[in-house]
PDB file of C-alpha atoms and ligand atoms in Angstrom:
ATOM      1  CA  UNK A   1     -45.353  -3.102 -12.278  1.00 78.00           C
ATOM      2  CA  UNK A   2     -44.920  -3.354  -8.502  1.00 79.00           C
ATOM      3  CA  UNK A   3     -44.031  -7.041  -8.393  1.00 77.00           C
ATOM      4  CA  UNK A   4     -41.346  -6.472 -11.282  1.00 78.00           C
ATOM      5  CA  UNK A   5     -39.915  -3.533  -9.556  1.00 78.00           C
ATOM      6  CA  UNK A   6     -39.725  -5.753  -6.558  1.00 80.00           C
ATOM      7  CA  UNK A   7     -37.986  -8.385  -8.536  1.00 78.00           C
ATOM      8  CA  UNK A   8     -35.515  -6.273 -10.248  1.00 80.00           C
ATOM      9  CA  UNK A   9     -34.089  -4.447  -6.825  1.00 79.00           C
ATOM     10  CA  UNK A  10     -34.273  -8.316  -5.557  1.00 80.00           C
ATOM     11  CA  UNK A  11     -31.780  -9.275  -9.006  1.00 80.00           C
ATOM     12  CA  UNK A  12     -30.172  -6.423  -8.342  1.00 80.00           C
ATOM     13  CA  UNK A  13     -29.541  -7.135  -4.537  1.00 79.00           C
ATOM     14  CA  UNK A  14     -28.405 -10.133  -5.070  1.00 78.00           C
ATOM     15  CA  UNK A  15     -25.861  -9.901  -7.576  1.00 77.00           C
ATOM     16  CA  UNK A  16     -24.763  -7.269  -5.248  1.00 78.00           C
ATOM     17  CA  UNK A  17     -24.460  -9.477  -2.885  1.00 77.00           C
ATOM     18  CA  UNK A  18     -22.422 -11.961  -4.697  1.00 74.00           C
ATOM     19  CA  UNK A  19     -19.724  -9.500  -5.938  1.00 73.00           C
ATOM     20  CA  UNK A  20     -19.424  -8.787  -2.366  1.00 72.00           C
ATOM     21  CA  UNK A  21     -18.685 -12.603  -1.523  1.00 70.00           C
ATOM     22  CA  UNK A  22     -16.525 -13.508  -4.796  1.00 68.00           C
ATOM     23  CA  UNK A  23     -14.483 -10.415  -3.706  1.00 71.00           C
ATOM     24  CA  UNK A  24     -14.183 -11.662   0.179  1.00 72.00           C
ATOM     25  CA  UNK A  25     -13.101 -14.773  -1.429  1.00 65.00           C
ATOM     26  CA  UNK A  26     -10.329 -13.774  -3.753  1.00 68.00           C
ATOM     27  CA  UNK A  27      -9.379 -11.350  -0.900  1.00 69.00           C
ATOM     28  CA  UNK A  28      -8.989 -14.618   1.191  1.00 72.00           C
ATOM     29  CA  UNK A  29      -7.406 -16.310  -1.124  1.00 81.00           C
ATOM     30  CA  UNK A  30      -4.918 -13.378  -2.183  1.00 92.00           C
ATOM     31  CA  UNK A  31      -3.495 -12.723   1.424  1.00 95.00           C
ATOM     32  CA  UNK A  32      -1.350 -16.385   1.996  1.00 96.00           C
ATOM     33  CA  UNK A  33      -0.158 -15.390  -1.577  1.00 96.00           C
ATOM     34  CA  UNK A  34       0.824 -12.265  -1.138  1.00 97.00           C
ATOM     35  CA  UNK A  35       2.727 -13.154   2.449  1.00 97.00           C
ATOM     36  CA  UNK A  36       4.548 -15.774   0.225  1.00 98.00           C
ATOM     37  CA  UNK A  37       5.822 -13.324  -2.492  1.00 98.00           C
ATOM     38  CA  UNK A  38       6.801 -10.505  -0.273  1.00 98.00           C
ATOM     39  CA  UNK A  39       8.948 -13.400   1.361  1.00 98.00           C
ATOM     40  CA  UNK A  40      10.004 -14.859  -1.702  1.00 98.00           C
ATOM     41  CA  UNK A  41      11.259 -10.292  -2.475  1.00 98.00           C
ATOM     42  CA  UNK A  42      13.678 -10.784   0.741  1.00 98.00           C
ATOM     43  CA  UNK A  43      15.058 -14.278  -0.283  1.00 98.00           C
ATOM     44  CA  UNK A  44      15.943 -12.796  -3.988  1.00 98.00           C
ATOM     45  CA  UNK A  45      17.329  -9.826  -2.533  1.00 98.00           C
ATOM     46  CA  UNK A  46      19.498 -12.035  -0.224  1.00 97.00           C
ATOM     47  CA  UNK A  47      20.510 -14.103  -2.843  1.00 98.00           C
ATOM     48  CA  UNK A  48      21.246 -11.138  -5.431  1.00 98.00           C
ATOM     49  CA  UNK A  49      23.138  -9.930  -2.647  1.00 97.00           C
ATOM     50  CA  UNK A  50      25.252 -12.627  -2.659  1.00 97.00           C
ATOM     51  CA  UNK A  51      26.731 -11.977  -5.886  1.00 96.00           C
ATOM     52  CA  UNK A  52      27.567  -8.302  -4.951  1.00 96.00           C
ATOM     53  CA  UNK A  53      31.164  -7.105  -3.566  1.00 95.00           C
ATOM     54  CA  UNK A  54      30.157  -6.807   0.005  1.00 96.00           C
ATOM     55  CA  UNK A  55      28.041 -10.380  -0.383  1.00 97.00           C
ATOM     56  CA  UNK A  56      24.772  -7.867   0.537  1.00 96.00           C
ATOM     57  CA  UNK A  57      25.740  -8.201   4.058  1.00 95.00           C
ATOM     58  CA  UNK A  58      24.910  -4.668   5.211  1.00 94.00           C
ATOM     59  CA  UNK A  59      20.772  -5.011   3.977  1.00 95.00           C
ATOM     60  CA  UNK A  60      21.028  -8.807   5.055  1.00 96.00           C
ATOM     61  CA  UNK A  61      19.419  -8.292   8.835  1.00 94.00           C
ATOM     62  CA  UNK A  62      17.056  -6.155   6.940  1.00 95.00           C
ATOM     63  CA  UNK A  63      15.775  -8.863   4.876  1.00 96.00           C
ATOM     64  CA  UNK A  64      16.400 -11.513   7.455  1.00 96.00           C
ATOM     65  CA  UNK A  65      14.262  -9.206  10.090  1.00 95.00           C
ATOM     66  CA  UNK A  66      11.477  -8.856   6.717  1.00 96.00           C
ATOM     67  CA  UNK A  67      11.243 -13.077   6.356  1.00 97.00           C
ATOM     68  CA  UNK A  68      10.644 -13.666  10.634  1.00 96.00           C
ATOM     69  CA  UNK A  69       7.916 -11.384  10.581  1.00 96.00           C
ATOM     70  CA  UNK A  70       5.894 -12.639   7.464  1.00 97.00           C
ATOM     71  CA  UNK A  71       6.941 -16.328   8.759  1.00 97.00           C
ATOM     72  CA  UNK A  72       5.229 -15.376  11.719  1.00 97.00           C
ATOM     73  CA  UNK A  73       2.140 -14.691   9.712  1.00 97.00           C
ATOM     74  CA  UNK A  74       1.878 -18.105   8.091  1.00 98.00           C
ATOM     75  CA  UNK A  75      -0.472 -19.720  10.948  1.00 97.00           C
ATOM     76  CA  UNK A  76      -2.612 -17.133  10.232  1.00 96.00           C
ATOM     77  CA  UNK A  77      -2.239 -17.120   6.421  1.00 97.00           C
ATOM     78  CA  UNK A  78      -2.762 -20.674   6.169  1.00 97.00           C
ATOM     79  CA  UNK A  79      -5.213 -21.333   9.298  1.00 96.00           C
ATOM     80  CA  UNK A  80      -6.685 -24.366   7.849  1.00 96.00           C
ATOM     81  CA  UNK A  81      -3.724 -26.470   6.680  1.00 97.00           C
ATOM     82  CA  UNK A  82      -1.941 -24.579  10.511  1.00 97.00           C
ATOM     83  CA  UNK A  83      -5.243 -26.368  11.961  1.00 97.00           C
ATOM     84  CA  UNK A  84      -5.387 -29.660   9.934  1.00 97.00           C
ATOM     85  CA  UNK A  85      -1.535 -30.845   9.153  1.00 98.00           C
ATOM     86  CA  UNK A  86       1.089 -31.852  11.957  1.00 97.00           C
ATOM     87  CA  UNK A  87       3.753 -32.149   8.972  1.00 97.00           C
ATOM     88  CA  UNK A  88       2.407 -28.628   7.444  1.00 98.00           C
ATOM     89  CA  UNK A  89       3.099 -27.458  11.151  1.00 98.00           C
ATOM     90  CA  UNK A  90       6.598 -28.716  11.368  1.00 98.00           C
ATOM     91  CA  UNK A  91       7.339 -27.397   8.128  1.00 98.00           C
ATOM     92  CA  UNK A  92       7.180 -23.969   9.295  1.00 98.00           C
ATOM     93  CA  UNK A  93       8.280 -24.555  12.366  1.00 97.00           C
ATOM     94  CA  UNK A  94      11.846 -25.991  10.790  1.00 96.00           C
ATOM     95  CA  UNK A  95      11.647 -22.734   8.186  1.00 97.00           C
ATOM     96  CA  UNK A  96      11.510 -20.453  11.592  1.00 96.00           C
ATOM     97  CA  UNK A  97      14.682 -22.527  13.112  1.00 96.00           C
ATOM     98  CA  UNK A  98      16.631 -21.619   9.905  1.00 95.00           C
ATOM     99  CA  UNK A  99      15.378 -17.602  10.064  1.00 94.00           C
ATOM    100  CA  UNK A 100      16.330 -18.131  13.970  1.00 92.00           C
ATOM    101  CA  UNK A 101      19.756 -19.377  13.725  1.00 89.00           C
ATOM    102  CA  UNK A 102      20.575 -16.265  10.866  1.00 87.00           C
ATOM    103  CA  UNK A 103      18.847 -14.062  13.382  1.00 81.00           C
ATOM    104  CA  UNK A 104      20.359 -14.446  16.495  1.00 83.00           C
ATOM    105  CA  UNK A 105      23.712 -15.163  15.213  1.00 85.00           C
ATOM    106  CA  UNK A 106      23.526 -12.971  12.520  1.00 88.00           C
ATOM    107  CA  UNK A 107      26.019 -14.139   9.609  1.00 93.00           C
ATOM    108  CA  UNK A 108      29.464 -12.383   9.798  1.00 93.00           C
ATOM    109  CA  UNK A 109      31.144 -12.951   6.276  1.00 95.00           C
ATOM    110  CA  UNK A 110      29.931 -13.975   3.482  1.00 96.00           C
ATOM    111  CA  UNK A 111      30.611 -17.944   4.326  1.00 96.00           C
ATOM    112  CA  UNK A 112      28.302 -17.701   6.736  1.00 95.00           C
ATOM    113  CA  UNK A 113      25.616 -15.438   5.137  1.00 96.00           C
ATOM    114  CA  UNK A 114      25.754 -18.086   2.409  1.00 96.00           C
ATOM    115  CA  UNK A 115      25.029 -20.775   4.089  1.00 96.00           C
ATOM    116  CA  UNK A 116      22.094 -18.975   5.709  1.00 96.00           C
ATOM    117  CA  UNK A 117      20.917 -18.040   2.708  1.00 97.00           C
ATOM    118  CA  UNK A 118      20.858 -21.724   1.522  1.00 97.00           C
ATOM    119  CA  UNK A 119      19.598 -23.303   4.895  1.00 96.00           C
ATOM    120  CA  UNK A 120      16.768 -20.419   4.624  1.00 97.00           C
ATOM    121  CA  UNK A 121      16.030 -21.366   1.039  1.00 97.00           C
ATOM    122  CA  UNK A 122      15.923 -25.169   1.628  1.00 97.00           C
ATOM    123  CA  UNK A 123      13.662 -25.384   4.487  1.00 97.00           C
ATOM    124  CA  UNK A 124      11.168 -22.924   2.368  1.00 98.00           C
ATOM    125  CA  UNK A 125      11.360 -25.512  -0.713  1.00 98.00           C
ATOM    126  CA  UNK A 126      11.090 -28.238   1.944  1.00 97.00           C
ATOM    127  CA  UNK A 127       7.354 -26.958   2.662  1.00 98.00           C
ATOM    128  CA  UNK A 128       6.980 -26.459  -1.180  1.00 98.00           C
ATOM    129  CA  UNK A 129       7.390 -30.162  -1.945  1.00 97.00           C
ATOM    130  CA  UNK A 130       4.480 -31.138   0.147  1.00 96.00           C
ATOM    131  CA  UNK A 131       2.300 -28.120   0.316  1.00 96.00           C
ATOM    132  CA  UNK A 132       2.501 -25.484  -2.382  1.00 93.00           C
TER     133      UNK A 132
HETATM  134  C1  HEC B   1       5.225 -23.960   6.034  1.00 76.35           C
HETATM  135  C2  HEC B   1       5.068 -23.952   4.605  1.00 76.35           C
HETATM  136  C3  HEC B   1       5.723 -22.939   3.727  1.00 76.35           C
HETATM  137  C4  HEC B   1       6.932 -22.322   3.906  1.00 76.35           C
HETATM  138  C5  HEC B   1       7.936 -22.471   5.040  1.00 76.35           C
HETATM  139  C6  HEC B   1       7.115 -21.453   2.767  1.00 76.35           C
HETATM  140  N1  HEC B   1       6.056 -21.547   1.921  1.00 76.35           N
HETATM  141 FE1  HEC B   1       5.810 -20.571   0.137  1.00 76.35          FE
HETATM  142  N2  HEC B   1       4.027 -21.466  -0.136  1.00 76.35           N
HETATM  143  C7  HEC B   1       3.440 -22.361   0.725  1.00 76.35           C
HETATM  144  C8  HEC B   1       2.148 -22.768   0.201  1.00 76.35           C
HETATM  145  C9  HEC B   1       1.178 -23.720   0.877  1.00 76.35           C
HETATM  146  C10 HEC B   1       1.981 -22.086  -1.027  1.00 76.35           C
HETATM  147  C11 HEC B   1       0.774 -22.152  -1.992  1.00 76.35           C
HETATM  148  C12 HEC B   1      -0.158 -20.982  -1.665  1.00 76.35           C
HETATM  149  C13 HEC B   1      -1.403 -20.916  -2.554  1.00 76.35           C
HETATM  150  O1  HEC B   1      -1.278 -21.138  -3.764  1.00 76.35           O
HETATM  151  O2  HEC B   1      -2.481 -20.611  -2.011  1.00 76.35           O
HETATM  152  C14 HEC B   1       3.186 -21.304  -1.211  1.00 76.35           C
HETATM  153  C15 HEC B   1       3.401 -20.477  -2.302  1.00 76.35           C
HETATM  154  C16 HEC B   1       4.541 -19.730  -2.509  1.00 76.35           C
HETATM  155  C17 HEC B   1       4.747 -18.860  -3.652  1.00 76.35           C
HETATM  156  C18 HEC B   1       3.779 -18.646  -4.819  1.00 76.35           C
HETATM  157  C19 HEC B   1       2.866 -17.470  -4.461  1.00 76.35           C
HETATM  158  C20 HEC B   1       1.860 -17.181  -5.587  1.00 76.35           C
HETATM  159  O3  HEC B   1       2.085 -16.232  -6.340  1.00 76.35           O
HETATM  160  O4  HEC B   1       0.877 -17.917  -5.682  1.00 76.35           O
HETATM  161  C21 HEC B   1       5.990 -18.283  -3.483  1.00 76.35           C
HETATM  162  C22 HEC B   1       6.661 -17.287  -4.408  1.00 76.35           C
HETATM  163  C23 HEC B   1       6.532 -18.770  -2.230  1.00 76.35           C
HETATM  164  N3  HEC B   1       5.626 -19.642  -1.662  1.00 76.35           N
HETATM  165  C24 HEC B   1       7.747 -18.396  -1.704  1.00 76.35           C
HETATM  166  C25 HEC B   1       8.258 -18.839  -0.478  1.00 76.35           C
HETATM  167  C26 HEC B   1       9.559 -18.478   0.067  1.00 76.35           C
HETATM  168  C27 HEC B   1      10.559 -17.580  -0.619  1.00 76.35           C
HETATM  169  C28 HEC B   1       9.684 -19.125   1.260  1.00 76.35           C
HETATM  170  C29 HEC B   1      10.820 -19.080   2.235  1.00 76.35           C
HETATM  171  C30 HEC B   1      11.479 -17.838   2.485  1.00 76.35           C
HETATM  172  C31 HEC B   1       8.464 -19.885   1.471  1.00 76.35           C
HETATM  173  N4  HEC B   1       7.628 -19.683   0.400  1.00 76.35           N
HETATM  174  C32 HEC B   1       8.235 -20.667   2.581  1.00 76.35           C
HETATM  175  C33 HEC B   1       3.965 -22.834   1.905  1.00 76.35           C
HETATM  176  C34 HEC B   1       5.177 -22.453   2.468  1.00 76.35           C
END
């Protein structure tokens, strides 16, 4: 009776333990995921904007401001392919060029937010093509 008592808190204990480790995991896996559709929330909104009277140029420093913070979580998102990939590395580094030039000059009509918007978009889809 001992010995099976022992055996059962063991069975227990471990499955414990292993619903502790699949959830780490998913956890893991769930945060580059997550960084990427918040991201991909501020590009629709900057695009939707675009259709809109005022081109969504008042909320578009909002949403530009939104996309350089969570692009400066991607080396820590994606360590591994941040550690392992020179091209994975440029890839974000030419996606932070395009949120640069829209931040410091921020885009004064809609001409310009436009082709922010697009440069922004294409160097995101640029990544996509090799990594995603
Ligand atoms: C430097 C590379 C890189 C850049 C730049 C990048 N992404 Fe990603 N993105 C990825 C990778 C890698 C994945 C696949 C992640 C996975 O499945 O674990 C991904 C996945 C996604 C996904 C799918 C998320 C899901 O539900 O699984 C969306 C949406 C997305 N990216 C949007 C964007 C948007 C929008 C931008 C630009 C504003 C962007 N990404 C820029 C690398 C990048």
């Amino acid at each position: 009776m001992k010995y099976l008592l022992t055996l059962l808190a063991g069975l227990l204990a471990g499955a414990l333990l292993t619903a502790t480790a699949l959830g780490a995991i998913a956890a893991r896996e769930r945060y580059p995921r997550s960084v990427m559709v918040v991201m991909q929330a501020n590009l629709t909104a900057l695009q939707r904007g675009l259709r809109e009277r005022d081109c969504g140029l008042p909320e578009s420093r909002h949403h530009f401001g939104q996309l350089v913070a969570l692009g400066a979580e991607i080396p820590r998102a994606f360590a591994a392919r941040e550690r392992d990939s020179v091209e994975f590395r440029r890839a974000r580094e030419l996606f932070e060029a395009a949120l640069d030039a829209a931040d410091t000059a921020p885009p004064a009509d809609c001409a310009a937010l436009n082709r922010a918007i697009t440069a922004v978009g294409q160097s995101c889809e640029a990544c996509h093509a090799r990594f995603r």
